[in-house]
Amino acid sequence: MILGDILDYLQQRDAASLGEIARHVSAEPAAVRDMLVTLQRKGKVHRATAGGGCGSTCQQCATGTLELYAWGPETTSPELTPPCGSPPAP
C-alpha cells in the first residue's frame, strides 16, 4: 500500500521533499500530495519548514517553494535542513 510506503520512507529519513517521496513510490507528485494530506489529517506526517537552506544554489529553500514533509505529528521541533538538490514542487 502506498500510504504505508510513504510512512516507512519518512520514518527512515525523518523528512523528505514531495519530489523525493513521489519518486520513491513511483507516483505523480499531485497524487502523492493528496496522500500526504490524508496522512496529515491522521497526524502521521506534517508539512515541515525548511530552515537555513541546504547549501545549494537553487534557492528553493529560501523562497519557500520546496514542499518538505516529516514523519510524525507536528510539534515545536526546529526547522529541518532539506536534502541538497531537492526538486521543486510542481
PDB file of C-alpha atoms in Angstrom:
ATOM      1  CA  MET A   1       0.000   0.000   0.000  1.00  0.00           C
ATOM      2  CA  ILE A   2       1.428   3.369  -0.997  1.00  0.00           C
ATOM      3  CA  LEU A   3       0.424   5.150   2.238  1.00  0.00           C
ATOM      4  CA  GLY A   4       2.427   2.592   4.209  1.00  0.00           C
ATOM      5  CA  ASP A   5       5.398   3.007   1.855  1.00  0.00           C
ATOM      6  CA  ILE A   6       5.293   6.777   2.355  1.00  0.00           C
ATOM      7  CA  LEU A   7       5.186   6.400   6.147  1.00  0.00           C
ATOM      8  CA  ASP A   8       8.082   3.921   6.138  1.00  0.00           C
ATOM      9  CA  TYR A   9      10.151   6.192   3.884  1.00  0.00           C
ATOM     10  CA  LEU A  10       9.579   9.248   6.070  1.00  0.00           C
ATOM     11  CA  GLN A  11      10.256   7.314   9.255  1.00  0.00           C
ATOM     12  CA  GLN A  12      13.604   6.160   7.862  1.00  0.00           C
ATOM     13  CA  ARG A  13      14.592   9.638   6.641  1.00  0.00           C
ATOM     14  CA  ASP A  14      12.764  11.870   9.151  1.00  0.00           C
ATOM     15  CA  ALA A  15      11.921  14.262   6.302  1.00  0.00           C
ATOM     16  CA  ALA A  16      11.787  14.340   2.507  1.00  0.00           C
ATOM     17  CA  SER A  17      10.603  16.591  -0.275  1.00  0.00           C
ATOM     18  CA  LEU A  18       7.428  15.910  -2.219  1.00  0.00           C
ATOM     19  CA  GLY A  19       9.528  15.062  -5.272  1.00  0.00           C
ATOM     20  CA  GLU A  20      11.647  12.544  -3.384  1.00  0.00           C
ATOM     21  CA  ILE A  21       8.585  10.840  -1.931  1.00  0.00           C
ATOM     22  CA  ALA A  22       6.897  10.712  -5.357  1.00  0.00           C
ATOM     23  CA  ARG A  23       9.991   9.130  -6.932  1.00  0.00           C
ATOM     24  CA  HIS A  24      10.256   6.622  -4.082  1.00  0.00           C
ATOM     25  CA  VAL A  25       6.678   5.368  -4.546  1.00  0.00           C
ATOM     26  CA  SER A  26       6.714   5.798  -8.369  1.00  0.00           C
ATOM     27  CA  ALA A  27       3.687   8.098  -8.401  1.00  0.00           C
ATOM     28  CA  GLU A  28       2.842  11.559  -9.665  1.00  0.00           C
ATOM     29  CA  PRO A  29       3.569  14.378  -7.177  1.00  0.00           C
ATOM     30  CA  ALA A  30      -0.050  15.589  -7.265  1.00  0.00           C
ATOM     31  CA  ALA A  31      -1.298  12.126  -6.249  1.00  0.00           C
ATOM     32  CA  VAL A  32       1.329  11.875  -3.519  1.00  0.00           C
ATOM     33  CA  ARG A  33       0.355  15.329  -2.234  1.00  0.00           C
ATOM     34  CA  ASP A  34      -3.237  14.091  -1.824  1.00  0.00           C
ATOM     35  CA  MET A  35      -1.983  11.043   0.082  1.00  0.00           C
ATOM     36  CA  LEU A  36       0.146  13.259   2.315  1.00  0.00           C
ATOM     37  CA  VAL A  37      -2.920  15.399   3.104  1.00  0.00           C
ATOM     38  CA  THR A  38      -4.682  12.230   4.281  1.00  0.00           C
ATOM     39  CA  LEU A  39      -1.689  11.277   6.419  1.00  0.00           C
ATOM     40  CA  GLN A  40      -1.546  14.829   7.828  1.00  0.00           C
ATOM     41  CA  ARG A  41      -5.212  14.660   8.866  1.00  0.00           C
ATOM     42  CA  LYS A  42      -4.435  11.423  10.713  1.00  0.00           C
ATOM     43  CA  GLY A  43      -1.450  13.032  12.462  1.00  0.00           C
ATOM     44  CA  LYS A  44       1.051  10.636  10.877  1.00  0.00           C
ATOM     45  CA  VAL A  45       3.084  13.261   8.983  1.00  0.00           C
ATOM     46  CA  HIS A  46       3.336  17.024   8.872  1.00  0.00           C
ATOM     47  CA  ARG A  47       4.472  19.708   6.484  1.00  0.00           C
ATOM     48  CA  ALA A  48       7.874  20.851   7.658  1.00  0.00           C
ATOM     49  CA  THR A  49       9.596  24.192   7.294  1.00  0.00           C
ATOM     50  CA  ALA A  50      12.968  24.219   5.618  1.00  0.00           C
ATOM     51  CA  GLY A  51      15.410  26.104   7.751  1.00  0.00           C
ATOM     52  CA  GLY A  52      18.600  27.741   6.652  1.00  0.00           C
ATOM     53  CA  GLY A  53      18.650  26.130   3.234  1.00  0.00           C
ATOM     54  CA  CYS A  54      20.592  23.122   2.100  1.00  0.00           C
ATOM     55  CA  GLY A  55      23.646  24.913   0.807  1.00  0.00           C
ATOM     56  CA  SER A  56      22.883  24.519  -2.902  1.00  0.00           C
ATOM     57  CA  THR A  57      22.479  27.465  -5.244  1.00  0.00           C
ATOM     58  CA  CYS A  58      18.896  26.792  -6.367  1.00  0.00           C
ATOM     59  CA  GLN A  59      17.366  28.937  -3.569  1.00  0.00           C
ATOM     60  CA  GLN A  60      14.212  26.767  -3.350  1.00  0.00           C
ATOM     61  CA  CYS A  61      14.642  26.515   0.406  1.00  0.00           C
ATOM     62  CA  ALA A  62      14.980  30.251   0.823  1.00  0.00           C
ATOM     63  CA  THR A  63      11.971  31.091  -1.321  1.00  0.00           C
ATOM     64  CA  GLY A  64       9.677  28.534   0.305  1.00  0.00           C
ATOM     65  CA  THR A  65       8.956  26.633  -2.921  1.00  0.00           C
ATOM     66  CA  LEU A  66      10.189  23.320  -1.510  1.00  0.00           C
ATOM     67  CA  GLU A  67       7.426  21.079  -0.140  1.00  0.00           C
ATOM     68  CA  LEU A  68       9.069  19.255   2.732  1.00  0.00           C
ATOM     69  CA  TYR A  69       7.259  16.627   4.809  1.00  0.00           C
ATOM     70  CA  ALA A  70       8.331  14.998   8.055  1.00  0.00           C
ATOM     71  CA  TRP A  71       7.270  11.854   9.870  1.00  0.00           C
ATOM     72  CA  GLY A  72       5.066  12.167  12.936  1.00  0.00           C
ATOM     73  CA  PRO A  73       2.652  14.776  14.231  1.00  0.00           C
ATOM     74  CA  GLU A  74       3.548  18.441  14.012  1.00  0.00           C
ATOM     75  CA  THR A  75       5.488  19.591  17.045  1.00  0.00           C
ATOM     76  CA  THR A  76       7.544  22.578  18.002  1.00  0.00           C
ATOM     77  CA  SER A  77      10.640  20.868  16.620  1.00  0.00           C
ATOM     78  CA  PRO A  78      13.334  23.011  14.996  1.00  0.00           C
ATOM     79  CA  GLU A  79      13.294  23.761  11.298  1.00  0.00           C
ATOM     80  CA  LEU A  80      14.672  20.991   9.119  1.00  0.00           C
ATOM     81  CA  THR A  81      17.517  21.263   6.681  1.00  0.00           C
ATOM     82  CA  PRO A  82      16.260  19.891   3.372  1.00  0.00           C
ATOM     83  CA  PRO A  83      18.325  17.447   1.374  1.00  0.00           C
ATOM     84  CA  CYS A  84      20.576  19.195  -1.122  1.00  0.00           C
ATOM     85  CA  GLY A  85      19.272  19.309  -4.637  1.00  0.00           C
ATOM     86  CA  SER A  86      15.656  18.612  -3.771  1.00  0.00           C
ATOM     87  CA  PRO A  87      13.493  19.219  -6.832  1.00  0.00           C
ATOM     88  CA  PRO A  88      10.844  21.941  -6.751  1.00  0.00           C
ATOM     89  CA  ALA A  89       7.217  21.134  -6.162  1.00  0.00           C
ATOM     90  CA  PRO A  90       5.190  21.100  -9.365  1.00  0.00           C
TER      91      PRO A  90
END
